[in-house]
Coordinates of N, CA and C in Angstrom, one line a residue:
M1 N -0.8 -7.1 18.3 CA -1.3 -6.9 17.6 C -2.9 -7.8 16.7
S2 N -3.7 -8.5 18.1 CA -4.2 -8.8 16.5 C -5.9 -9.3 16.1
E3 N -5.9 -10.0 16.1 CA -7.2 -9.5 14.5 C -8.3 -9.3 15.6
N4 N -8.4 -10.2 16.7 CA -10.0 -9.9 17.6 C -9.4 -8.8 18.0
L5 N -8.4 -8.3 18.3 CA -8.4 -7.2 19.6 C -8.7 -5.7 18.0
V6 N -8.1 -6.3 16.8 CA -9.2 -4.8 15.4 C -10.7 -5.3 16.1
R7 N -10.7 -6.3 15.6 CA -12.2 -6.4 15.6 C -12.7 -5.7 16.8
D8 N -12.4 -6.1 17.9 CA -13.1 -5.4 18.8 C -13.1 -3.9 19.4
I9 N -12.0 -3.7 19.0 CA -11.7 -1.1 19.0 C -12.3 -1.1 18.1
L10 N -12.7 -1.7 16.5 CA -13.8 -1.6 15.0 C -15.0 -1.1 16.0
K11 N -15.2 -2.4 16.5 CA -16.8 -2.2 17.8 C -17.1 -0.8 17.6
E12 N -16.3 -0.2 18.2 CA -16.3 1.1 19.1 C -16.5 2.2 18.6
I13 N -15.2 2.2 17.1 CA -16.0 3.4 16.0 C -17.2 4.1 15.3
N14 N -17.5 4.1 15.1 CA -18.6 4.5 14.6 C -17.8 5.3 12.5
L15 N -17.6 3.6 12.4 CA -17.1 3.6 11.0 C -17.5 4.0 9.5
N16 N -18.7 4.7 9.5 CA -19.0 5.8 8.5 C -18.4 6.6 8.4
E17 N -17.7 7.1 9.4 CA -17.3 8.1 9.8 C -15.7 8.4 8.4
Y18 N -15.4 6.9 8.1 CA -14.6 6.9 7.7 C -14.2 6.3 6.6
N19 N -12.7 6.2 5.5 CA -13.0 4.8 3.6 C -12.0 4.3 3.4
L20 N -11.2 4.1 4.8 CA -9.4 3.9 4.8 C -9.1 3.4 6.5
I21 N -9.0 2.2 7.2 CA -8.5 2.2 7.6 C -7.1 1.3 7.6
L22 N -6.0 2.5 8.5 CA -4.0 1.3 7.7 C -4.4 1.0 8.9
L23 N -4.0 -0.2 9.5 CA -3.0 -0.9 10.8 C -1.6 -1.0 10.9
P24 N -0.7 -1.3 11.3 CA 0.7 -1.5 10.8 C 1.2 -2.0 10.4
G25 N 2.1 -1.9 10.4 CA 2.3 -3.7 8.9 C 3.4 -3.7 8.9
F26 N 3.0 -4.1 10.9 CA 3.9 -5.1 10.8 C 3.0 -6.0 11.5
I27 N 2.0 -6.2 11.4 CA 0.8 -6.6 11.4 C 0.6 -8.4 11.5
Q28 N 0.5 -9.0 11.4 CA 1.8 -10.9 11.5 C -0.1 -11.5 10.5
W29 N -1.0 -10.9 10.1 CA -2.2 -10.9 9.3 C -2.2 -10.9 8.5
D30 N -3.7 -10.9 8.0 CA -4.1 -11.3 6.0 C -5.6 -10.0 7.4
T31 N -5.7 -8.8 6.3 CA -6.9 -7.9 6.9 C -7.9 -8.4 5.4
T32 N -8.3 -8.2 4.8 CA -9.0 -9.5 4.0 C -10.5 -9.6 4.7
K33 N -10.2 -11.3 5.2 CA -11.6 -11.0 6.0 C -12.1 -9.6 7.1
L34 N -11.3 -9.1 7.8 CA -12.0 -8.2 8.8 C -12.4 -6.9 8.0
E35 N -11.8 -6.9 6.7 CA -12.1 -5.6 5.5 C -13.6 -6.3 5.5
E36 N -14.1 -6.8 4.8 CA -14.9 -8.1 4.4 C -16.4 -7.4 5.2
E37 N -15.9 -8.1 6.9 CA -16.5 -8.2 7.5 C -17.3 -6.4 8.1
K38 N -16.0 -5.5 7.9 CA -16.3 -4.2 7.8 C -17.3 -3.0 7.5
S39 N -17.0 -3.8 6.3 CA -17.7 -3.2 4.4 C -16.5 -1.6 4.3
I40 N -15.6 -2.1 4.6 CA -14.4 -0.5 5.1 C -12.6 -1.0 3.8
E41 N -12.1 -0.2 3.4 CA -11.0 -0.8 3.4 C -10.1 -0.8 5.1
I42 N -9.7 -1.9 4.5 CA -8.9 -2.7 5.8 C -6.9 -2.4 5.1
K43 N -7.0 -2.0 5.2 CA -4.9 -1.8 4.4 C -4.0 -2.2 6.0
K44 N -2.7 -2.3 5.4 CA -1.0 -2.3 6.5 C -0.7 -1.4 5.9
G45 N -0.2 -0.7 7.0 CA 0.2 0.6 6.9 C 1.7 0.4 6.4
P46 N 2.2 1.4 7.0 CA 3.9 0.9 6.9 C 4.4 0.6 7.7
E47 N 5.2 -0.2 8.1 CA 5.7 -0.9 8.8 C 6.5 0.3 10.7
F48 N 6.9 1.1 10.0 CA 7.4 2.4 10.6 C 6.9 3.4 10.5
A49 N 6.0 4.0 12.1 CA 5.5 5.6 12.0 C 6.6 6.9 11.2
S50 N 7.5 6.3 11.4 CA 7.7 7.4 10.6 C 8.0 7.6 8.3
D51 N 7.8 6.5 7.9 CA 7.0 6.2 6.6 C 5.9 6.8 6.4
L52 N 5.2 7.2 7.7 CA 3.7 7.1 6.6 C 3.3 8.3 6.4
P53 N 4.0 9.8 7.0 CA 3.7 10.6 5.8 C 3.9 10.5 3.6
M54 N 5.4 9.8 3.7 CA 5.3 8.6 2.6 C 5.0 8.7 2.2
I55 N 3.6 8.0 2.5 CA 3.1 6.5 2.2 C 1.2 7.8 2.4
L56 N 0.9 8.6 2.7 CA -0.5 9.3 2.2 C 0.1 10.6 1.6
K57 N 1.5 10.3 1.4 CA 2.0 11.9 0.1 C 1.5 10.6 -1.2
H58 N 2.0 9.4 -1.2 CA 1.8 8.8 -1.6 C 0.6 7.8 -2.8
I59 N -0.8 7.9 -1.6 CA -1.7 6.8 -1.5 C -2.5 6.7 -2.2
D60 N -2.6 8.3 -3.1 CA -3.7 8.3 -4.3 C -3.3 7.4 -5.7
S61 N -1.7 7.1 -5.7 CA -1.5 7.0 -7.0 C -0.8 4.7 -6.7
V62 N -0.8 4.3 -5.1 CA -0.6 3.8 -4.6 C -0.8 2.2 -4.4
K63 N -1.2 1.0 -4.8 CA -2.7 0.0 -3.6 C -2.1 -0.2 -3.0
L64 N -2.8 0.0 -2.3 CA -2.7 -0.5 -0.7 C -3.4 -2.2 -0.2
S65 N -2.3 -3.0 0.2 CA -2.5 -4.6 0.7 C -2.9 -4.7 1.7
N66 N -3.6 -5.7 1.3 CA -3.9 -7.1 2.9 C -3.4 -7.2 3.7
K67 N -1.5 -7.6 2.7 CA -0.7 -8.9 3.0 C 0.8 -7.8 3.2
T68 N 0.9 -7.6 2.8 CA 2.1 -6.6 2.5 C 2.2 -5.3 2.9
A69 N 3.2 -4.7 3.8 CA 3.2 -3.8 4.3 C 2.9 -2.3 3.5
A70 N 2.6 -0.7 3.5 CA 2.4 -0.3 2.6 C 3.7 0.4 2.0
N71 N 4.5 0.4 3.0 CA 6.0 0.8 2.3 C 7.0 -0.1 1.7
R72 N 6.9 -1.2 1.6 CA 6.7 -2.4 0.6 C 6.3 -2.2 -0.3
V73 N 5.0 -1.4 -0.5 CA 5.1 -1.8 -1.8 C 4.8 -1.1 -2.6
L74 N 5.1 0.6 -2.0 CA 5.5 1.5 -2.1 C 7.4 1.2 -2.9
E75 N 7.7 0.7 -2.1 CA 9.0 0.1 -2.8 C 9.5 -0.7 -3.7
I76 N 8.3 -1.6 -4.0 CA 8.4 -2.7 -5.4 C 7.8 -1.6 -6.0
S77 N 6.3 -0.4 -6.0 CA 6.0 0.2 -6.9 C 6.5 0.8 -7.3
G78 N 7.7 1.3 -7.0 CA 8.9 2.7 -7.1 C 10.5 1.4 -8.3
E79 N 10.3 0.3 -8.1 CA 10.9 -0.6 -8.4 C 10.5 -0.7 -10.1
Q80 N 9.2 -0.8 -10.0 CA 8.2 -1.4 -11.5 C 8.4 -0.1 -11.6
D81 N 8.2 1.7 -11.1 CA 8.7 2.4 -12.0 C 10.1 3.3 -12.5
Y82 N 10.4 1.9 -11.9 CA 12.1 2.8 -11.8 C 12.2 2.0 -13.5
E83 N 12.0 0.6 -13.7 CA 12.6 -0.7 -14.4 C 12.6 -0.3 -16.0
E84 N 10.3 0.4 -16.3 CA 9.7 1.5 -17.3 C 10.0 2.6 -17.7
I85 N 11.0 3.3 -16.4 CA 11.9 4.8 -17.2 C 13.1 3.8 -17.8
V86 N 13.9 3.3 -17.0 CA 14.6 2.3 -18.6 C 14.7 1.8 -19.0
K87 N 13.8 1.3 -19.6 CA 13.1 0.4 -20.4 C 12.2 1.9 -21.9
E88 N 12.2 3.1 -21.7 CA 11.3 4.4 -22.6 C 12.5 4.6 -22.6
Q89 N 14.0 4.8 -21.5 CA 15.2 4.7 -22.0 C 16.1 4.7 -23.0
S90 N 15.4 3.7 -22.9 CA 16.6 2.2 -23.6 C 16.0 2.5 -24.7
N91 N 15.1 2.5 -25.1 CA 13.7 2.1 -26.3 C 14.3 3.9 -27.4
I92 N 14.7 5.0 -26.2 CA 14.4 6.1 -26.9 C 16.3 6.3 -27.8
A93 N 17.3 5.7 -26.6 CA 18.5 6.0 -27.2 C 18.8 4.7 -28.5
K94 N 18.5 4.2 -28.0 CA 18.0 2.7 -29.5 C 17.3 3.9 -30.2
E95 N 16.1 4.4 -30.7 CA 16.0 5.1 -31.6 C 16.8 6.9 -32.3
N96 N 17.6 7.5 -31.4 CA 19.2 8.2 -31.5 C 19.3 7.7 -32.5
L97 N 20.3 6.6 -32.2 CA 21.9 5.7 -32.6 C 21.1 5.3 -33.3
G98 N 19.4 5.2 -34.7 CA 19.1 4.2 -35.6 C 19.4 2.7 -35.3
F99 N 19.1 2.5 -34.1 CA 18.7 0.3 -33.9 C 17.0 0.1 -33.6
H100 N 17.3 -0.5 -34.1 CA 15.5 -0.6 -34.4 C 14.7 -2.2 -33.9

């Protein structure tokens, strides 16, 4: 799916009815230029349609990307959350053991 094909399709749609357009995560181009042209958020969705429900479930808590597929953004976000939880739990354990 090329940028020009998406641009042509969007010409046929009333974009005022939408606040976000998710494109397939496997597209090989940055959506920033098209997003600026159309004045609407145009982000990369997941690489696989089966991941779409998970992405939509977390759409308010994850910052979608113009360059990285949504499932990868969610994966990175989850890794960061995991690291933060481990750090917090480690600090709690140290405090409980008397290490400061």
